[in-house]
PDB file of C-alpha atoms in Angstrom:
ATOM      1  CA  UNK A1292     -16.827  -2.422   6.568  1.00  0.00           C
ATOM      2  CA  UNK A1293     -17.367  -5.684   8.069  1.00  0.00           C
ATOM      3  CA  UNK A1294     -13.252  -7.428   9.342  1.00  0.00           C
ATOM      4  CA  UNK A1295     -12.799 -10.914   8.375  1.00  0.00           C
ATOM      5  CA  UNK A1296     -10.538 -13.173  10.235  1.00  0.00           C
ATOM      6  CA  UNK A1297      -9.693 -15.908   7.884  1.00  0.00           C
ATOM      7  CA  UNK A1298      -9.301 -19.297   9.088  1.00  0.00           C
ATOM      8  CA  UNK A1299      -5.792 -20.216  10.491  1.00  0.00           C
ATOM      9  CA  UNK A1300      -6.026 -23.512   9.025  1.00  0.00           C
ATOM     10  CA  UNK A1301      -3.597 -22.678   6.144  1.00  0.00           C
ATOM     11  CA  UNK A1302      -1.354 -24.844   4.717  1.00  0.00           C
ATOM     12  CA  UNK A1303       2.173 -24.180   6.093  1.00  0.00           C
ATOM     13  CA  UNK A1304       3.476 -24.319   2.010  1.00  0.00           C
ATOM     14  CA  UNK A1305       3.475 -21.296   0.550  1.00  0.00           C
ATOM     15  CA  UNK A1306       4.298 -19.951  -3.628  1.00  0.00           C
ATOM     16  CA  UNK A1307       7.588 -19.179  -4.015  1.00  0.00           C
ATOM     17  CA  UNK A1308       6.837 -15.428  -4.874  1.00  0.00           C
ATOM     18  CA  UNK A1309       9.237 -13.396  -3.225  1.00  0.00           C
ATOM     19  CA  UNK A1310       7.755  -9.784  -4.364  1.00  0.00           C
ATOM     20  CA  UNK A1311       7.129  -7.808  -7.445  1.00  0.00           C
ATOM     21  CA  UNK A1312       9.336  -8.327 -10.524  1.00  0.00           C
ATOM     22  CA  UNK A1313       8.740  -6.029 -13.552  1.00  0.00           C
ATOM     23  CA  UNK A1314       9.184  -7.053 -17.090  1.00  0.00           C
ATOM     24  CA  UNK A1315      13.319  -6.994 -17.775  1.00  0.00           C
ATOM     25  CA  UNK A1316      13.911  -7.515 -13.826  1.00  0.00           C
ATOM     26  CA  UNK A1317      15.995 -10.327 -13.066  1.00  0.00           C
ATOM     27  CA  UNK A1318      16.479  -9.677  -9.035  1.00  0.00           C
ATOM     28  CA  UNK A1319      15.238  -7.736  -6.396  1.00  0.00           C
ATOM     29  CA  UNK A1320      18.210  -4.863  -6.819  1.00  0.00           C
ATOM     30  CA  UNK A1321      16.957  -4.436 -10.413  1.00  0.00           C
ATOM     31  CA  UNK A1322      13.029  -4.882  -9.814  1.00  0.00           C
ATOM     32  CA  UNK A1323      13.677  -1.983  -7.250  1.00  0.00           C
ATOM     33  CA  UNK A1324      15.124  -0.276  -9.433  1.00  0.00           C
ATOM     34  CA  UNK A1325      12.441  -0.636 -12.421  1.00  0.00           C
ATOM     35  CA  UNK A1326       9.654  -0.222  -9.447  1.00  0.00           C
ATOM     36  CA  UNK A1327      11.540   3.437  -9.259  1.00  0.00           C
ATOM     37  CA  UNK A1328      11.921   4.271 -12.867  1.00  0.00           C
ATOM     38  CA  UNK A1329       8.178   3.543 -13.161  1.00  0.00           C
ATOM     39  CA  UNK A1330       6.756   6.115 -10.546  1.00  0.00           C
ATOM     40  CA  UNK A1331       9.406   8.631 -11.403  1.00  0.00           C
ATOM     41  CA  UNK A1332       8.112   8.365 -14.902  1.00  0.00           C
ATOM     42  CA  UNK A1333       3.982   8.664 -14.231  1.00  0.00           C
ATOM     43  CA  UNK A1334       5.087  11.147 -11.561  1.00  0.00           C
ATOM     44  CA  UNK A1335       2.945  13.929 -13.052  1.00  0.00           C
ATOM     45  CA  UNK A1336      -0.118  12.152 -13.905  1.00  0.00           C
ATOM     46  CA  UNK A1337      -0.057  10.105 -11.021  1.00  0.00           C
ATOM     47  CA  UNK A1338      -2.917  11.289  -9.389  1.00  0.00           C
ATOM     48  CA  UNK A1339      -5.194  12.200 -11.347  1.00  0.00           C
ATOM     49  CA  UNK A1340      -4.877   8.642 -13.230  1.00  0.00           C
ATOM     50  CA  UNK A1341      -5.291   7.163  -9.628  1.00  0.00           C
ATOM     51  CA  UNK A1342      -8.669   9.386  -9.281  1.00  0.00           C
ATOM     52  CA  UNK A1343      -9.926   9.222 -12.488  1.00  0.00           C
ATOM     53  CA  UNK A1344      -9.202   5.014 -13.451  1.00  0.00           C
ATOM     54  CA  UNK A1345     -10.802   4.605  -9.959  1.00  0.00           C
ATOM     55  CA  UNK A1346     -13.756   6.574 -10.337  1.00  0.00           C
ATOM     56  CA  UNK A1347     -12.570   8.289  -7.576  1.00  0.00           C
ATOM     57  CA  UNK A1348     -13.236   4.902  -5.114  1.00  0.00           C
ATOM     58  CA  UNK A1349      -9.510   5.548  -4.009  1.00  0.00           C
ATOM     59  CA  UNK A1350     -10.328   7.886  -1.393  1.00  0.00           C
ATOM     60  CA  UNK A1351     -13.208   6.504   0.056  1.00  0.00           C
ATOM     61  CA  UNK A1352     -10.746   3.591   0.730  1.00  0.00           C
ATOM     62  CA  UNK A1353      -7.944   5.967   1.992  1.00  0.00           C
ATOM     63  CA  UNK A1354     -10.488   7.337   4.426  1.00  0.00           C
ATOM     64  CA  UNK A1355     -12.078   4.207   5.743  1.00  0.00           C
ATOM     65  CA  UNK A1356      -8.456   2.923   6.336  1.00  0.00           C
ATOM     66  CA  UNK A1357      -7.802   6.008   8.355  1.00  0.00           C
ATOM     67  CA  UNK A1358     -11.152   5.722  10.344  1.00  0.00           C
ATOM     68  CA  UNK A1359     -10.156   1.942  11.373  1.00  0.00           C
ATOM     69  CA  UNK A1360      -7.352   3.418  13.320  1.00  0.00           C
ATOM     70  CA  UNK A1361      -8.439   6.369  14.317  1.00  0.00           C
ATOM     71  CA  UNK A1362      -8.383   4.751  18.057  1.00  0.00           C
ATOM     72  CA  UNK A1363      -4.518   5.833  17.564  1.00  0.00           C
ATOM     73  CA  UNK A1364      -4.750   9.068  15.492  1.00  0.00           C
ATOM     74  CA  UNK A1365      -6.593  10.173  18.412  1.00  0.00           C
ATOM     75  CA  UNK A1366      -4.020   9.727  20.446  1.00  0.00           C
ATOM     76  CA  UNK A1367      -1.332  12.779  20.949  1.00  0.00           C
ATOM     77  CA  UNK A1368       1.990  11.711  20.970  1.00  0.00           C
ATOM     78  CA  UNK A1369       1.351   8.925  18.392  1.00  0.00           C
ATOM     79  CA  UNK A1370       4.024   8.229  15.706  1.00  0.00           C
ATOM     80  CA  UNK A1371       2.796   6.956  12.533  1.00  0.00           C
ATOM     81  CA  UNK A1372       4.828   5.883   9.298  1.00  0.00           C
ATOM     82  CA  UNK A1373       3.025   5.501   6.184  1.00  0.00           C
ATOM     83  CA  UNK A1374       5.497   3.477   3.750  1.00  0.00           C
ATOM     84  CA  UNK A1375       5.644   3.834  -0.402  1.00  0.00           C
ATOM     85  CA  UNK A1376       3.673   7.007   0.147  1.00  0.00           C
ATOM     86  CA  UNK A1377       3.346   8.394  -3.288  1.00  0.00           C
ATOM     87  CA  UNK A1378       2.174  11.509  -3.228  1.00  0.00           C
ATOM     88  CA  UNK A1379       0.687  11.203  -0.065  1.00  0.00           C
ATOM     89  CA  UNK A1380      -3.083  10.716  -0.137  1.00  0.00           C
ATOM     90  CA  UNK A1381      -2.920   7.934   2.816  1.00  0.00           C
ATOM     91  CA  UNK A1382      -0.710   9.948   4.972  1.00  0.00           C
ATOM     92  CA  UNK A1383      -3.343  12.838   3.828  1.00  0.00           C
ATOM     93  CA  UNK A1384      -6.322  10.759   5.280  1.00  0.00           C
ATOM     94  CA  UNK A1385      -5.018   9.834   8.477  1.00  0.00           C
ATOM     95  CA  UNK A1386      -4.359  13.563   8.974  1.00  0.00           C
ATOM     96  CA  UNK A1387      -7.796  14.749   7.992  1.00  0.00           C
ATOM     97  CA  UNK A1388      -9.018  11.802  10.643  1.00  0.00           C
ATOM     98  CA  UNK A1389      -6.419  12.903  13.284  1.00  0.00           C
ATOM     99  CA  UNK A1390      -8.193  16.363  13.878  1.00  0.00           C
ATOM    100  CA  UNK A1391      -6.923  17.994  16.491  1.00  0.00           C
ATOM    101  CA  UNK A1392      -4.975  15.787  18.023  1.00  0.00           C
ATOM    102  CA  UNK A1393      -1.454  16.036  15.951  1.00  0.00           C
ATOM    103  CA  UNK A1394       0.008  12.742  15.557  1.00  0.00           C
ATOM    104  CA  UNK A1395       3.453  12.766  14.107  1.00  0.00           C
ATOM    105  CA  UNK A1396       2.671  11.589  10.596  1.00  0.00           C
ATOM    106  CA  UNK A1397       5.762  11.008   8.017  1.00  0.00           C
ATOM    107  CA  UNK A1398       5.338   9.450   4.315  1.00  0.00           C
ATOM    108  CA  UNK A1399       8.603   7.529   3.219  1.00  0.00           C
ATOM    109  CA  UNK A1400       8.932   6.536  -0.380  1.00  0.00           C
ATOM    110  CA  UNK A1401      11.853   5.877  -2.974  1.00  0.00           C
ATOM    111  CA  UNK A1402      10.809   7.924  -5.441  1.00  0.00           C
ATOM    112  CA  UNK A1403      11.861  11.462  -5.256  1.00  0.00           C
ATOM    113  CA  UNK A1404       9.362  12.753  -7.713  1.00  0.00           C
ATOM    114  CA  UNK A1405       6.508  11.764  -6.191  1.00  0.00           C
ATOM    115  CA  UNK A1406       7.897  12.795  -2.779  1.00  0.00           C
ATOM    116  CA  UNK A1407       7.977  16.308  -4.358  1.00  0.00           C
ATOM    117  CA  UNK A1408       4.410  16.541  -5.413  1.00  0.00           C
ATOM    118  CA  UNK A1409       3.681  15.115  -1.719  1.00  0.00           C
ATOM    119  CA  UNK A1410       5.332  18.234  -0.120  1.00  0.00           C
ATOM    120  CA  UNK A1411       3.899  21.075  -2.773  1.00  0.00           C
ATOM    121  CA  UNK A1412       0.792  19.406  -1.747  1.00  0.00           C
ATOM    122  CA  UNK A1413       1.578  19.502   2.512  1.00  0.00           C
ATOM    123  CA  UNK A1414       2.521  22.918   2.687  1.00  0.00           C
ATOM    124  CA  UNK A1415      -0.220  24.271   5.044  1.00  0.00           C
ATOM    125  CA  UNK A1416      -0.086  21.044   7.340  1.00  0.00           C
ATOM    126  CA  UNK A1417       2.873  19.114   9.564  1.00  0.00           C
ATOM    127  CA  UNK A1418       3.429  16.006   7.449  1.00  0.00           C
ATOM    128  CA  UNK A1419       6.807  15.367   6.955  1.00  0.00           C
ATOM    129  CA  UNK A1420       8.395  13.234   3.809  1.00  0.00           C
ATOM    130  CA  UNK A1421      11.485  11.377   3.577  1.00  0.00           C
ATOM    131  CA  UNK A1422      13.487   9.402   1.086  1.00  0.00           C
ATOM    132  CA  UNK A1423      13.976   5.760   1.502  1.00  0.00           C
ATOM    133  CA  UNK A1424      14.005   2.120   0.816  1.00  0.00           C
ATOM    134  CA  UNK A1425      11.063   0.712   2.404  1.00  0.00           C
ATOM    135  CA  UNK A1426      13.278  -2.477   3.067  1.00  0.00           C
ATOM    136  CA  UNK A1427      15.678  -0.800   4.686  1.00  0.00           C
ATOM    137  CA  UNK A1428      14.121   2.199   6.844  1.00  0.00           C
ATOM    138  CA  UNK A1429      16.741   4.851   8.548  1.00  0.00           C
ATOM    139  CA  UNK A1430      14.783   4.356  11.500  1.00  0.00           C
ATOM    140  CA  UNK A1431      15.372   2.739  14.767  1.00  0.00           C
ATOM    141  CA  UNK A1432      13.317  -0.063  16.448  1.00  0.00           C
ATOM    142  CA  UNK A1433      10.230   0.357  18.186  1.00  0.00           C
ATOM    143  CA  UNK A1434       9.386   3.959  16.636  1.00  0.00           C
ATOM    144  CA  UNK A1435       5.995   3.971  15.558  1.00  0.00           C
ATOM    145  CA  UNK A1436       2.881   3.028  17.004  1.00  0.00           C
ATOM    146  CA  UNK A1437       1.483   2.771  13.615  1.00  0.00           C
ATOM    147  CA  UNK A1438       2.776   1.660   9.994  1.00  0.00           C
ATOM    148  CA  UNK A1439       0.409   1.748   7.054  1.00  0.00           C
ATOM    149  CA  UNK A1440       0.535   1.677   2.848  1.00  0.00           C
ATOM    150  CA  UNK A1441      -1.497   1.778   0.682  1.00  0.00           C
ATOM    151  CA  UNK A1442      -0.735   0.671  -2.626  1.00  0.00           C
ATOM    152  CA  UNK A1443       3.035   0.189  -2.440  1.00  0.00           C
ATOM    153  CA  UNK A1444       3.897  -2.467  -0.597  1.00  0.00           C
ATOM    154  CA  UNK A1445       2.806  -5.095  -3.567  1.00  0.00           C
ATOM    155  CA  UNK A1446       5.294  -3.031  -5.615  1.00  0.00           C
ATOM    156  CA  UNK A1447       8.220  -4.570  -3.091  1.00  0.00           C
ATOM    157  CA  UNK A1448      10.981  -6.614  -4.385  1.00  0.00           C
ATOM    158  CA  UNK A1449      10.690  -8.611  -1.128  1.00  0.00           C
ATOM    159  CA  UNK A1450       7.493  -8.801   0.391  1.00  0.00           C
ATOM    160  CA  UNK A1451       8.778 -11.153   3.483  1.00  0.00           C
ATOM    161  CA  UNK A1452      11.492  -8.472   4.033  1.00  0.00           C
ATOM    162  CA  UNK A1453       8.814  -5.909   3.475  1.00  0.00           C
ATOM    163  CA  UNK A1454       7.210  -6.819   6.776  1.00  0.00           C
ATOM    164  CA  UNK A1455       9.846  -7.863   8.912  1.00  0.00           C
ATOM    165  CA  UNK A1456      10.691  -4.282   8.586  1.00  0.00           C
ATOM    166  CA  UNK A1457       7.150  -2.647   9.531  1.00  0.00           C
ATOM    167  CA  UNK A1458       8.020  -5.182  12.624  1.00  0.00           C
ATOM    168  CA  UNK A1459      11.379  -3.573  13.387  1.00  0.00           C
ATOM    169  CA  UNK A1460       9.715  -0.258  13.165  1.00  0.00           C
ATOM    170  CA  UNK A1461       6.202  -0.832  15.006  1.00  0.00           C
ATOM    171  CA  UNK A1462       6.978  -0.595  18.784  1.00  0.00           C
ATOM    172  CA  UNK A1463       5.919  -3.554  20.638  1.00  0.00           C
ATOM    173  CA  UNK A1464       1.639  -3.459  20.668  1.00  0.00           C
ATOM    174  CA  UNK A1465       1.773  -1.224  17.779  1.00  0.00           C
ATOM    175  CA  UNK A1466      -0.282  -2.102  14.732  1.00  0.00           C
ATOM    176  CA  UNK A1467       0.044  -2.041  10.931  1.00  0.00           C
ATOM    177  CA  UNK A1468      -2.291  -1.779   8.158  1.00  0.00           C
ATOM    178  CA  UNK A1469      -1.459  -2.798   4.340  1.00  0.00           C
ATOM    179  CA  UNK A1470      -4.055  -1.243   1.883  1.00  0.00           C
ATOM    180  CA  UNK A1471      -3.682  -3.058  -1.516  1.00  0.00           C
ATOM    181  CA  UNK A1472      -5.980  -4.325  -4.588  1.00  0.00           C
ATOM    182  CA  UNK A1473      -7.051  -8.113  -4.793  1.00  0.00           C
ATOM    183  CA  UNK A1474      -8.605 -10.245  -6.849  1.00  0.00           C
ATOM    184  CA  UNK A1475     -12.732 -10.330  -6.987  1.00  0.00           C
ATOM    185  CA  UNK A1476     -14.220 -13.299  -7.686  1.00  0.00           C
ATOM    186  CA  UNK A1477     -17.984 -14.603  -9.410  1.00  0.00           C
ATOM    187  CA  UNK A1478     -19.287 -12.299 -12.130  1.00  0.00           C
ATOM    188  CA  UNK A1479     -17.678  -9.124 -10.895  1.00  0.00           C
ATOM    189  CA  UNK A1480     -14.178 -10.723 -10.743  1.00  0.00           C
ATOM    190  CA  UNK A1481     -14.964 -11.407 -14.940  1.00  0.00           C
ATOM    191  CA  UNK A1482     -16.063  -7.499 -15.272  1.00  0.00           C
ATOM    192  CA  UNK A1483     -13.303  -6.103 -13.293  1.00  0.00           C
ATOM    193  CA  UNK A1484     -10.779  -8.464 -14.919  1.00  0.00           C
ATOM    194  CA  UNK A1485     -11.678  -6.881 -18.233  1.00  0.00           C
ATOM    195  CA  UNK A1486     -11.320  -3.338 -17.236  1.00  0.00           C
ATOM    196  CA  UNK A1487      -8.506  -3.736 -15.227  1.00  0.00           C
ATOM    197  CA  UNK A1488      -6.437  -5.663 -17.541  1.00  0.00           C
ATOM    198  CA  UNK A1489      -7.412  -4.013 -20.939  1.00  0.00           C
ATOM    199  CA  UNK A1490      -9.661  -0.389 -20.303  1.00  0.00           C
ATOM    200  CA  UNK A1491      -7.328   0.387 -17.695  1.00  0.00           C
ATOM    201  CA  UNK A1492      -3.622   0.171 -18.848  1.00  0.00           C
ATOM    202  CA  UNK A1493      -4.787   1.634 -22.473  1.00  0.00           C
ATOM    203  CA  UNK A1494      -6.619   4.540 -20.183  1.00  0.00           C
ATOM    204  CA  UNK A1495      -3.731   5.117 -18.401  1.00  0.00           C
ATOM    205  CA  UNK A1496      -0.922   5.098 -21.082  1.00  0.00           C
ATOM    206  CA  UNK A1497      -2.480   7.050 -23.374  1.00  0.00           C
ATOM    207  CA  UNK A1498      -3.083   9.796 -20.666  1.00  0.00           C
ATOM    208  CA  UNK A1499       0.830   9.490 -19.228  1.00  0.00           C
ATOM    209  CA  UNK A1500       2.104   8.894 -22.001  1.00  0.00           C
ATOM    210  CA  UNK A1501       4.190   5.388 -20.761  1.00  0.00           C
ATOM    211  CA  UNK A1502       3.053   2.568 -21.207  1.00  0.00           C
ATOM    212  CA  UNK A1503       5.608  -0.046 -18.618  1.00  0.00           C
ATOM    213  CA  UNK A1504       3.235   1.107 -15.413  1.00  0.00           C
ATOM    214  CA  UNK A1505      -0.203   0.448 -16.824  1.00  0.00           C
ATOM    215  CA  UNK A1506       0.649  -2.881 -18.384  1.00  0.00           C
ATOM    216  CA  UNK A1507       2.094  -3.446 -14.858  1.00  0.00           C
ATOM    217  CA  UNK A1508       0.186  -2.823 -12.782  1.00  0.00           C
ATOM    218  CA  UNK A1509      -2.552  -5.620 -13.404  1.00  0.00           C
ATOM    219  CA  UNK A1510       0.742  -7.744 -13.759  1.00  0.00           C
ATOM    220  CA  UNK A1511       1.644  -6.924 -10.016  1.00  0.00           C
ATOM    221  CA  UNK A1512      -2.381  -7.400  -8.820  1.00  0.00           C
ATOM    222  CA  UNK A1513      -2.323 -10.974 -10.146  1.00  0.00           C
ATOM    223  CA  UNK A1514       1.493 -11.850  -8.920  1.00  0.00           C
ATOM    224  CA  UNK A1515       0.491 -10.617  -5.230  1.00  0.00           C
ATOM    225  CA  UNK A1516      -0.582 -13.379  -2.611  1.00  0.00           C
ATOM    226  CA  UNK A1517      -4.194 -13.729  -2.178  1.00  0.00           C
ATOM    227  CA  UNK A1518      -5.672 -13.116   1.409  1.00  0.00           C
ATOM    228  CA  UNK A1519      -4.702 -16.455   3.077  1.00  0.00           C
ATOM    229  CA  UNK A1520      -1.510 -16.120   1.713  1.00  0.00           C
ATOM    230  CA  UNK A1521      -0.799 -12.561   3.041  1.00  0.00           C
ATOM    231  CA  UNK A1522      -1.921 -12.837   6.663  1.00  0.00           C
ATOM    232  CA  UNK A1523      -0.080 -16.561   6.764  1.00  0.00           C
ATOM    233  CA  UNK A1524       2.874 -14.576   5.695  1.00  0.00           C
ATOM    234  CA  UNK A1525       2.112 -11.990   8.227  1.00  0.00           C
ATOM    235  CA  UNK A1526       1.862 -14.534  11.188  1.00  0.00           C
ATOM    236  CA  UNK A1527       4.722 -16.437  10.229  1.00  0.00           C
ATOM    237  CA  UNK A1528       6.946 -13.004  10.618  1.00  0.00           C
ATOM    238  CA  UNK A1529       5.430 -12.244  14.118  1.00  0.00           C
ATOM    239  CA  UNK A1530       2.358 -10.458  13.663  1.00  0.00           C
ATOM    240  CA  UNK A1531      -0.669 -11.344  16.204  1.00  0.00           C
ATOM    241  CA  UNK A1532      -4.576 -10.865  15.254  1.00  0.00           C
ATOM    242  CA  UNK A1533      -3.908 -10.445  11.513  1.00  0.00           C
ATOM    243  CA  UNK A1534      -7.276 -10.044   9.427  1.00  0.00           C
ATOM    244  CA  UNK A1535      -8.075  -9.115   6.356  1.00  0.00           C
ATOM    245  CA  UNK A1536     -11.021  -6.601   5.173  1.00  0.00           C
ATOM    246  CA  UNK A1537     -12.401  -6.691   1.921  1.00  0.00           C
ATOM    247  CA  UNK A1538     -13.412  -3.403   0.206  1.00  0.00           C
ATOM    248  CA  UNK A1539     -15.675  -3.091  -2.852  1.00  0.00           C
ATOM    249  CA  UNK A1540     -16.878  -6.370  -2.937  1.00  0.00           C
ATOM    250  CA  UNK A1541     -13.168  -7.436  -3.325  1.00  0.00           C
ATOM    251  CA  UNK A1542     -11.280  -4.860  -5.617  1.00  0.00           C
ATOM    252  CA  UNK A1543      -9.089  -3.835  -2.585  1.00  0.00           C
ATOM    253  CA  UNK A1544      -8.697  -4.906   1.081  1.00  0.00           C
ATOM    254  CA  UNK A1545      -6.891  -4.392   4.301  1.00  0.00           C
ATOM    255  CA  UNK A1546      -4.610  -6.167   5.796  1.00  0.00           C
ATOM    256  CA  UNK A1547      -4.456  -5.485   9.547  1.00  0.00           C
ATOM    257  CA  UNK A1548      -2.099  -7.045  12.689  1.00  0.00           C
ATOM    258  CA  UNK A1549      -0.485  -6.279  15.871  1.00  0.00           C
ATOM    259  CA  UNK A1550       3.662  -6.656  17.101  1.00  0.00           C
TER     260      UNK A1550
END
């Protein structure tokens, strides 16, 4: 994985896009709460839709994210957060990476359902899961050393608020990493297009059984801010050496920076 540092030479204007807003949403209170009615309802099939629409690329990308900081997994005594968990594959990763050394690792996520499949799934290990907003976190400033997610924070309602609160959480020189899809470009941005806007959300209804999520998600992909967009947000909220790696020639990326 090779970290590029886009230019800084953005222009200061950015899209009005505040976060994600599902079909019927008409603020961020209610686009939380259809965000939250979505996951509760592909609960059970969540992951293995994520595995199998993926072709199981999901957890090479969990893992690499978890080997780019495992300079602080190897540290004892670190605190990590990893927001809109799911059913906890990141927080699973950076475990698995961790070894030996026991950092405190906790998932937080709004939906209770998938928080339950996250702790059958933890039994044997000391990953902890809590309930909560992920723009308003019942934690205190300057707790974690590192905040991560990976595949939730384009969900947000908010995605401005979104980071000022990984800020508020990170302590000062702590670092944050946002794992997310993006948009490829050339001929494998016209391939992937196809799949991911018509294979995939017929795929994935027809196996959950709902359709709102899979007709939403490539809704959400598109809606996000590109790269430039994303780490111009990220500066503009506080964060220092913010980058941006792409993974699989452009499907997903990571989104890195420092408090």
């Amino acid at each position: 994985m090779t970290s590029t540092k886009l230019s800084n030479s953005i222009k200061s204007e950015t899209p009005g896009v505040i976060g994600a807003v599902p079909a019927g949403a008409s603020d961020q209170q209610s686009s939380a709460r259809a965000v939250r009615e979505m996951f509760t309802s592909i609960a059970p099939r969540y992951d293995l839709l994520n595995h199998m629409l993926s072709f199981n690329i999901d957890r090479l990308w969990w893992r690499k994210t978890a080997r780019v900081f495992a300079h602080l997994l190897s540290q004892p005594g670190t605190q990590v957060l990893d927001l809109c968990c799911g059913t906890g594959d990141m927080a699973f990763a950076m475990h698995r990476q961790a070894g030996t050394s026991s950092p405190t690792i906790l998932g937080a996520d709004f939906s209770h359902a998938m928080l339950q499949r996250a702790s059958r799934k933890s039994l044997s290990t000391s990953l902890r899961w809590v309930e909560a907003d992920a723009l308003c976190l019942p934690f205190p400033d300057g707790m974690f050393d590192l905040v991560t997610s990976a595949f939730g924070f384009r969900n947000l309602a908010n995605y401005e608020a979104g980071l000022r609160e990984i800020m508020r959480v990170l302590r000062p020189g702590g670092e944050c990493g946002i794992l997310d899809f993006a948009e490829p470009r050339g001929a494998m941005g016209s391939v992937y297009q196809i799949y991911f806007k018509r294979v995939l959300p017929a795929i994935g209804t027809i196996v959950s059984g709902v359709k709102g999520p899979y007709a939403y998600l490539p809704a959400s992909v598109e809606r996000f801010p590109e790269p430039e967009e994303m780490l111009q947000r990220m500066r503009q909220v506080g964060f220092r050496e913010a980058s941006w790696s792409s993974y699989t020639l452009g499907i997903a990326g990571l989104y890195r920076g420092k408090k």
